[in-house]
Amino acid sequence: MGQPAHSNSMGLDRHPFIARLSRVMKLSAAELEHLAKIVDSEREIKKRKDLVVDGYEFRNLCFVKDGYAMRYKLLRSGKRQILNVILPGDVVGFPASFFDRSIYSVIALTDLKITVCSIELYTQLCLQHPQFGLALGWLAMQEAATYAEHIVDIGRRTPVERVAHFLLEIHSRLAAVGRADKDGFLLPVSQEVMADVLGLSVPHLNRVMQQLRSEKLIKSRERYLEILEAPALQTLAQFQPVALEPIPLEAKRTKFKAAPDDPASVGKIKV
C-alpha cells in the first residue's frame, strides 16, 4: 500500500477527516490526542494504484488527506460499476474492514495521501471513548444517504439531472471539509469515470456537460468546475442540501412521569 511517509501525530487537527468529524461532534484537545495516538502513519499512494482489492482481507481505516479515489465492483464479464468517488475527508476501509474480506475494490484516481490506523486500534479507542464509535456510525449514515441518492440517479433521474446532481454532491462534500470554493471546485476525475458513476456513455456525458454550459449553469476550465447558477442547478437536479445533525452527546435525560393507574389494570401483576 505504499511506504510510510511520516508520523501524523502533529497537524492532525488540520486533516479533512477531522474537519468532517468536527461537524458532528466537538473534539477536545485530549480527544484529538487519543485519535492521533492510534494513527500508524501517513502514506502516499500513486495514481491508478489499488488500495483495496475485492475478495481480500483489509483491516485498516484510511482517512484521505489529499487526492481522489473510487470504490468499485468488477464483474466476471469485465463490466465495472463505480459505487462512489472518494474525496478528502472520506474513509477507505469503510465498509471493507467490517467483513472477513472486502466486497469492493478501491483504486486511486489521483496521487493520494492517507493516514492509517488498524480497525483493531480504532475499536479499542471506541471501547474507551464511545463517542468515536458514535461518530463513525453517524458518518456511515451519511454514506448510506449518498448511496441511496446514487440509486435514484441510475433508476429515475434523467441524464442531465444525474450530472447536475453529481456535480452538486461533489461540491457539497468538498465544501464540508474546506476543499471547495463558494461556487467552484477542482474535479480531477476523467469523463470515463464520471460516465461510469452515472451510468452514461462518454459521448452522452459530453453532450450533457455541453448542455449545462450552454444554459450558463456551469463553466469549466481544465480541471476546475464553476457553478454559475446554483439555485437553478439545484432545481434541475432536485438536489436538497442536507447536513448531519450533531451527535447529542450532552443531551439531558428526559424525566418521564408515571401515567395514572389504568382501572383495567387493577389486580394485574406488574412486572
mmCIF file of C-alpha atoms in Angstrom:
data_model
loop_
_atom_site.group_PDB
_atom_site.id
_atom_site.type_symbol
_atom_site.label_atom_id
_atom_site.label_comp_id
_atom_site.label_asym_id
_atom_site.label_seq_id
_atom_site.Cartn_x
_atom_site.Cartn_y
_atom_site.Cartn_z
ATOM 1 C CA MET A 1 0.000 0.000 0.000
ATOM 2 C CA GLY A 2 2.952 2.351 -0.338
ATOM 3 C CA GLN A 3 5.569 3.349 2.189
ATOM 4 C CA PRO A 4 5.002 5.280 5.436
ATOM 5 C CA ALA A 5 5.840 8.950 4.932
ATOM 6 C CA HIS A 6 5.935 10.326 8.487
ATOM 7 C CA SER A 7 4.050 10.303 11.749
ATOM 8 C CA ASN A 8 0.770 12.164 11.664
ATOM 9 C CA SER A 9 0.581 12.986 15.379
ATOM 10 C CA MET A 10 1.324 16.613 14.577
ATOM 11 C CA GLY A 11 -1.129 18.544 12.435
ATOM 12 C CA LEU A 12 -3.973 16.042 12.703
ATOM 13 C CA ASP A 13 -6.253 18.935 13.634
ATOM 14 C CA ARG A 14 -5.871 20.239 10.060
ATOM 15 C CA HIS A 15 -6.828 16.916 8.498
ATOM 16 C CA PRO A 16 -10.039 16.995 6.382
ATOM 17 C CA PHE A 17 -11.326 13.897 8.200
ATOM 18 C CA ILE A 18 -11.137 15.847 11.463
ATOM 19 C CA ALA A 19 -12.987 18.712 9.783
ATOM 20 C CA ARG A 20 -15.688 16.231 8.814
ATOM 21 C CA LEU A 21 -15.740 14.658 12.262
ATOM 22 C CA SER A 22 -15.966 18.065 13.913
ATOM 23 C CA ARG A 23 -19.246 18.749 12.141
ATOM 24 C CA VAL A 24 -20.945 16.005 14.174
ATOM 25 C CA MET A 25 -19.032 16.151 17.476
ATOM 26 C CA LYS A 26 -16.910 18.650 19.344
ATOM 27 C CA LEU A 27 -13.349 17.373 19.647
ATOM 28 C CA SER A 28 -11.324 18.439 22.656
ATOM 29 C CA ALA A 29 -7.535 18.587 22.541
ATOM 30 C CA ALA A 30 -7.431 15.418 24.672
ATOM 31 C CA GLU A 31 -9.767 13.551 22.293
ATOM 32 C CA LEU A 32 -7.706 14.656 19.312
ATOM 33 C CA GLU A 33 -4.619 13.315 21.047
ATOM 34 C CA HIS A 34 -6.329 9.962 21.681
ATOM 35 C CA LEU A 35 -7.064 9.689 17.971
ATOM 36 C CA ALA A 36 -3.558 10.782 16.992
ATOM 37 C CA LYS A 37 -2.052 8.019 19.135
ATOM 38 C CA ILE A 38 -3.668 5.232 17.109
ATOM 39 C CA VAL A 39 -2.685 6.649 13.714
ATOM 40 C CA ASP A 40 0.049 4.378 12.420
ATOM 41 C CA SER A 41 1.430 6.518 9.624
ATOM 42 C CA GLU A 42 0.784 8.792 6.715
ATOM 43 C CA ARG A 43 1.195 7.077 3.383
ATOM 44 C CA GLU A 44 1.341 8.137 -0.227
ATOM 45 C CA ILE A 45 -0.492 6.117 -2.866
ATOM 46 C CA LYS A 46 0.290 6.601 -6.527
ATOM 47 C CA LYS A 47 -2.386 7.216 -9.142
ATOM 48 C CA ARG A 48 -4.024 4.021 -10.506
ATOM 49 C CA LYS A 49 -2.766 2.005 -7.517
ATOM 50 C CA ASP A 50 -5.244 -0.300 -5.774
ATOM 51 C CA LEU A 51 -5.741 0.314 -2.064
ATOM 52 C CA VAL A 52 -8.378 -2.388 -1.541
ATOM 53 C CA VAL A 53 -8.914 -5.477 -3.675
ATOM 54 C CA ASP A 54 -12.248 -7.274 -3.862
ATOM 55 C CA GLY A 55 -12.090 -10.678 -2.151
ATOM 56 C CA TYR A 56 -9.045 -9.930 0.014
ATOM 57 C CA GLU A 57 -8.864 -9.096 3.702
ATOM 58 C CA PHE A 58 -8.490 -5.410 4.575
ATOM 59 C CA ARG A 59 -8.238 -4.434 8.233
ATOM 60 C CA ASN A 60 -7.407 -0.736 8.185
ATOM 61 C CA LEU A 61 -9.239 2.545 8.280
ATOM 62 C CA CYS A 62 -7.568 5.044 5.964
ATOM 63 C CA PHE A 63 -8.532 8.701 6.270
ATOM 64 C CA VAL A 64 -7.998 10.540 2.982
ATOM 65 C CA LYS A 65 -5.927 13.693 3.432
ATOM 66 C CA ASP A 66 -5.402 14.648 -0.214
ATOM 67 C CA GLY A 67 -6.481 13.245 -3.551
ATOM 68 C CA TYR A 68 -9.364 11.283 -5.047
ATOM 69 C CA ALA A 69 -10.158 7.573 -5.302
ATOM 70 C CA MET A 70 -13.123 5.436 -6.284
ATOM 71 C CA ARG A 71 -14.905 2.414 -4.816
ATOM 72 C CA TYR A 72 -15.990 -0.054 -7.492
ATOM 73 C CA LYS A 73 -17.107 -3.579 -8.310
ATOM 74 C CA LEU A 74 -15.636 -5.516 -11.239
ATOM 75 C CA LEU A 75 -17.877 -8.269 -12.595
ATOM 76 C CA ARG A 76 -16.762 -11.501 -14.265
ATOM 77 C CA SER A 77 -17.916 -10.115 -17.602
ATOM 78 C CA GLY A 78 -15.352 -7.340 -17.239
ATOM 79 C CA LYS A 79 -18.032 -4.699 -16.640
ATOM 80 C CA ARG A 80 -17.310 -2.207 -13.886
ATOM 81 C CA GLN A 81 -19.745 -0.444 -11.588
ATOM 82 C CA ILE A 82 -18.416 2.574 -9.699
ATOM 83 C CA LEU A 83 -20.174 2.887 -6.352
ATOM 84 C CA ASN A 84 -18.852 6.281 -5.335
ATOM 85 C CA VAL A 85 -15.995 8.735 -5.655
ATOM 86 C CA ILE A 86 -13.839 9.013 -2.524
ATOM 87 C CA LEU A 87 -12.810 12.559 -1.584
ATOM 88 C CA PRO A 88 -10.579 14.212 1.049
ATOM 89 C CA GLY A 89 -12.057 13.536 4.473
ATOM 90 C CA ASP A 90 -13.578 10.209 3.434
ATOM 91 C CA VAL A 91 -12.686 6.815 4.881
ATOM 92 C CA VAL A 92 -11.161 3.962 2.869
ATOM 93 C CA GLY A 93 -11.887 0.638 4.546
ATOM 94 C CA PHE A 94 -15.491 1.631 5.059
ATOM 95 C CA PRO A 95 -17.120 -0.979 4.856
ATOM 96 C CA ALA A 96 -14.288 -3.369 3.839
ATOM 97 C CA SER A 97 -12.772 -3.597 7.328
ATOM 98 C CA PHE A 98 -16.045 -4.767 8.866
ATOM 99 C CA PHE A 99 -16.185 -8.009 6.855
ATOM 100 C CA ASP A 100 -13.858 -11.020 6.700
ATOM 101 C CA ARG A 101 -12.900 -9.927 3.195
ATOM 102 C CA SER A 102 -13.573 -6.900 1.062
ATOM 103 C CA ILE A 103 -16.612 -6.947 -1.191
ATOM 104 C CA TYR A 104 -15.439 -3.991 -3.289
ATOM 105 C CA SER A 105 -12.188 -2.607 -4.647
ATOM 106 C CA VAL A 106 -10.742 0.884 -4.201
ATOM 107 C CA ILE A 107 -8.316 2.487 -6.641
ATOM 108 C CA ALA A 108 -6.589 5.876 -6.550
ATOM 109 C CA LEU A 109 -7.806 8.270 -9.251
ATOM 110 C CA THR A 110 -5.028 10.734 -8.404
ATOM 111 C CA ASP A 111 -1.981 10.573 -6.165
ATOM 112 C CA LEU A 112 -3.299 10.120 -2.635
ATOM 113 C CA LYS A 113 -2.163 10.970 0.864
ATOM 114 C CA ILE A 114 -3.861 8.929 3.579
ATOM 115 C CA THR A 115 -3.446 8.476 7.315
ATOM 116 C CA VAL A 116 -3.869 4.918 8.501
ATOM 117 C CA CYS A 117 -4.924 3.098 11.644
ATOM 118 C CA SER A 118 -5.883 -0.536 12.141
ATOM 119 C CA ILE A 119 -9.507 -1.449 12.755
ATOM 120 C CA GLU A 120 -8.407 -3.179 15.969
ATOM 121 C CA LEU A 121 -6.888 0.018 17.375
ATOM 122 C CA TYR A 122 -9.913 2.059 16.375
ATOM 123 C CA THR A 123 -12.172 -0.498 18.066
ATOM 124 C CA GLN A 124 -10.117 -0.214 21.270
ATOM 125 C CA LEU A 125 -10.450 3.571 21.066
ATOM 126 C CA CYS A 126 -14.229 3.211 20.754
ATOM 127 C CA LEU A 127 -14.392 0.932 23.803
ATOM 128 C CA GLN A 128 -12.501 3.509 25.866
ATOM 129 C CA HIS A 129 -14.164 6.550 24.314
ATOM 130 C CA PRO A 130 -17.586 5.536 22.912
ATOM 131 C CA GLN A 131 -18.130 8.895 21.219
ATOM 132 C CA PHE A 132 -15.706 7.827 18.469
ATOM 133 C CA GLY A 133 -17.880 4.803 17.725
ATOM 134 C CA LEU A 134 -20.939 7.037 17.586
ATOM 135 C CA ALA A 135 -19.108 9.372 15.222
ATOM 136 C CA LEU A 136 -18.265 6.548 12.835
ATOM 137 C CA GLY A 137 -21.893 5.437 12.913
ATOM 138 C CA TRP A 138 -23.025 8.995 12.167
ATOM 139 C CA LEU A 139 -20.696 9.158 9.143
ATOM 140 C CA ALA A 140 -21.933 5.743 7.990
ATOM 141 C CA MET A 141 -25.471 7.169 7.895
ATOM 142 C CA GLN A 142 -24.217 9.985 5.678
ATOM 143 C CA GLU A 143 -22.629 7.486 3.297
ATOM 144 C CA ALA A 144 -25.818 5.417 3.244
ATOM 145 C CA ALA A 145 -27.788 8.513 2.218
ATOM 146 C CA THR A 146 -25.266 9.207 -0.546
ATOM 147 C CA TYR A 147 -25.574 5.660 -1.878
ATOM 148 C CA ALA A 148 -29.367 5.988 -1.822
ATOM 149 C CA GLU A 149 -29.151 9.096 -3.993
ATOM 150 C CA HIS A 150 -26.936 7.193 -6.433
ATOM 151 C CA ILE A 151 -29.639 4.522 -6.719
ATOM 152 C CA VAL A 152 -32.178 7.249 -7.523
ATOM 153 C CA ASP A 153 -29.726 8.682 -10.072
ATOM 154 C CA ILE A 154 -29.444 5.444 -12.003
ATOM 155 C CA GLY A 155 -33.056 4.387 -11.594
ATOM 156 C CA ARG A 156 -35.112 7.546 -12.042
ATOM 157 C CA ARG A 157 -33.184 10.732 -12.865
ATOM 158 C CA THR A 158 -32.688 11.807 -16.440
ATOM 159 C CA PRO A 159 -29.089 12.112 -17.719
ATOM 160 C CA VAL A 160 -28.993 15.890 -17.272
ATOM 161 C CA GLU A 161 -30.455 15.566 -13.753
ATOM 162 C CA ARG A 162 -27.847 12.916 -12.884
ATOM 163 C CA VAL A 163 -24.924 15.047 -13.993
ATOM 164 C CA ALA A 164 -26.240 18.143 -12.225
ATOM 165 C CA HIS A 165 -26.853 16.163 -9.028
ATOM 166 C CA PHE A 166 -23.369 14.607 -9.163
ATOM 167 C CA LEU A 167 -21.663 17.996 -9.546
ATOM 168 C CA LEU A 168 -23.651 19.498 -6.675
ATOM 169 C CA GLU A 169 -22.955 16.476 -4.457
ATOM 170 C CA ILE A 170 -19.194 16.651 -5.036
ATOM 171 C CA HIS A 171 -19.184 20.397 -4.386
ATOM 172 C CA SER A 172 -21.177 19.945 -1.176
ATOM 173 C CA ARG A 173 -18.912 17.183 0.132
ATOM 174 C CA LEU A 174 -15.730 19.107 -0.642
ATOM 175 C CA ALA A 175 -17.104 22.322 0.866
ATOM 176 C CA ALA A 176 -17.883 20.462 4.102
ATOM 177 C CA VAL A 177 -14.155 19.840 4.645
ATOM 178 C CA GLY A 178 -12.893 23.171 3.326
ATOM 179 C CA ARG A 179 -11.749 21.864 -0.055
ATOM 180 C CA ALA A 180 -14.071 23.853 -2.321
ATOM 181 C CA ASP A 181 -14.678 27.496 -3.119
ATOM 182 C CA LYS A 182 -18.127 29.002 -2.661
ATOM 183 C CA ASP A 183 -19.034 28.466 -6.316
ATOM 184 C CA GLY A 184 -16.442 26.037 -7.637
ATOM 185 C CA PHE A 185 -14.105 23.146 -7.019
ATOM 186 C CA LEU A 186 -11.324 21.063 -8.514
ATOM 187 C CA LEU A 187 -12.625 17.941 -10.252
ATOM 188 C CA PRO A 188 -9.656 15.793 -11.367
ATOM 189 C CA VAL A 189 -11.940 12.958 -12.464
ATOM 190 C CA SER A 190 -11.906 11.700 -16.037
ATOM 191 C CA GLN A 191 -15.040 11.730 -18.149
ATOM 192 C CA GLU A 192 -14.796 7.945 -18.339
ATOM 193 C CA VAL A 193 -15.082 7.723 -14.546
ATOM 194 C CA MET A 194 -17.923 10.255 -14.417
ATOM 195 C CA ALA A 195 -19.757 8.346 -17.137
ATOM 196 C CA ASP A 196 -19.371 5.065 -15.219
ATOM 197 C CA VAL A 197 -20.605 6.658 -11.998
ATOM 198 C CA LEU A 198 -23.703 7.991 -13.732
ATOM 199 C CA GLY A 199 -24.451 5.050 -15.993
ATOM 200 C CA LEU A 200 -23.857 7.057 -19.176
ATOM 201 C CA SER A 201 -21.648 6.667 -22.214
ATOM 202 C CA VAL A 202 -18.788 9.154 -22.565
ATOM 203 C CA PRO A 203 -20.328 10.797 -25.686
ATOM 204 C CA HIS A 204 -23.657 11.167 -23.848
ATOM 205 C CA LEU A 205 -21.888 12.710 -20.845
ATOM 206 C CA ASN A 206 -20.126 15.157 -23.171
ATOM 207 C CA ARG A 207 -23.446 16.262 -24.642
ATOM 208 C CA VAL A 208 -24.972 16.777 -21.210
ATOM 209 C CA MET A 209 -21.982 18.790 -19.972
ATOM 210 C CA GLN A 210 -22.191 20.935 -23.093
ATOM 211 C CA GLN A 211 -25.904 21.488 -22.447
ATOM 212 C CA LEU A 212 -25.192 22.680 -18.890
ATOM 213 C CA ARG A 213 -22.516 25.039 -20.216
ATOM 214 C CA SER A 214 -24.756 26.407 -22.975
ATOM 215 C CA GLU A 215 -27.508 27.090 -20.426
ATOM 216 C CA LYS A 216 -24.969 29.067 -18.352
ATOM 217 C CA LEU A 217 -25.350 26.772 -15.341
ATOM 218 C CA ILE A 218 -21.699 25.721 -15.145
ATOM 219 C CA LYS A 219 -18.331 26.694 -16.545
ATOM 220 C CA SER A 220 -15.234 24.535 -16.627
ATOM 221 C CA ARG A 221 -11.602 25.165 -17.389
ATOM 222 C CA GLU A 222 -9.060 22.376 -17.277
ATOM 223 C CA ARG A 223 -9.980 20.510 -14.060
ATOM 224 C CA TYR A 224 -11.775 23.371 -12.308
ATOM 225 C CA LEU A 225 -15.569 23.449 -12.411
ATOM 226 C CA GLU A 226 -17.521 26.592 -11.555
ATOM 227 C CA ILE A 227 -21.213 26.563 -10.668
ATOM 228 C CA LEU A 228 -22.705 29.727 -12.166
ATOM 229 C CA GLU A 229 -26.337 29.353 -11.107
ATOM 230 C CA ALA A 230 -26.553 27.158 -8.016
ATOM 231 C CA PRO A 231 -30.319 27.609 -7.365
ATOM 232 C CA ALA A 232 -31.193 26.771 -10.971
ATOM 233 C CA LEU A 233 -28.864 23.757 -10.958
ATOM 234 C CA GLN A 234 -30.368 22.546 -7.682
ATOM 235 C CA THR A 235 -33.877 22.872 -9.109
ATOM 236 C CA LEU A 236 -32.870 20.962 -12.216
ATOM 237 C CA ALA A 237 -31.255 18.155 -10.195
ATOM 238 C CA GLN A 238 -33.896 18.144 -7.434
ATOM 239 C CA PHE A 239 -30.918 18.458 -5.130
ATOM 240 C CA GLN A 240 -31.750 19.077 -1.489
ATOM 241 C CA PRO A 241 -28.719 20.082 0.585
ATOM 242 C CA VAL A 242 -28.876 18.406 3.984
ATOM 243 C CA ALA A 243 -26.467 18.416 6.902
ATOM 244 C CA LEU A 244 -25.943 15.797 9.581
ATOM 245 C CA GLU A 245 -27.257 16.734 12.971
ATOM 246 C CA PRO A 246 -24.509 16.847 15.619
ATOM 247 C CA ILE A 247 -24.349 13.868 17.961
ATOM 248 C CA PRO A 248 -26.349 14.801 21.088
ATOM 249 C CA LEU A 249 -23.583 13.786 23.491
ATOM 250 C CA GLU A 250 -24.630 16.390 26.035
ATOM 251 C CA ALA A 251 -28.357 15.808 25.771
ATOM 252 C CA LYS A 252 -30.158 15.839 29.082
ATOM 253 C CA ARG A 253 -32.088 12.788 30.067
ATOM 254 C CA THR A 254 -35.831 13.308 29.865
ATOM 255 C CA LYS A 255 -37.694 12.508 33.043
ATOM 256 C CA PHE A 256 -40.920 10.680 32.431
ATOM 257 C CA LYS A 257 -43.806 10.885 34.886
ATOM 258 C CA ALA A 258 -45.614 7.687 35.659
ATOM 259 C CA ALA A 259 -49.005 7.512 33.973
ATOM 260 C CA PRO A 260 -52.072 7.283 36.212
ATOM 261 C CA ASP A 261 -53.127 3.758 37.033
ATOM 262 C CA ASP A 262 -55.424 2.283 34.458
ATOM 263 C CA PRO A 263 -58.537 0.912 36.180
ATOM 264 C CA ALA A 264 -58.432 -2.006 33.795
ATOM 265 C CA SER A 265 -55.039 -2.948 35.164
ATOM 266 C CA VAL A 266 -56.150 -3.194 38.797
ATOM 267 C CA GLY A 267 -55.465 -6.621 40.181
ATOM 268 C CA LYS A 268 -52.944 -7.448 37.478
ATOM 269 C CA ILE A 269 -49.390 -8.354 38.412
ATOM 270 C CA LYS A 270 -46.930 -5.627 37.462
ATOM 271 C CA VAL A 271 -43.587 -6.831 36.122
#
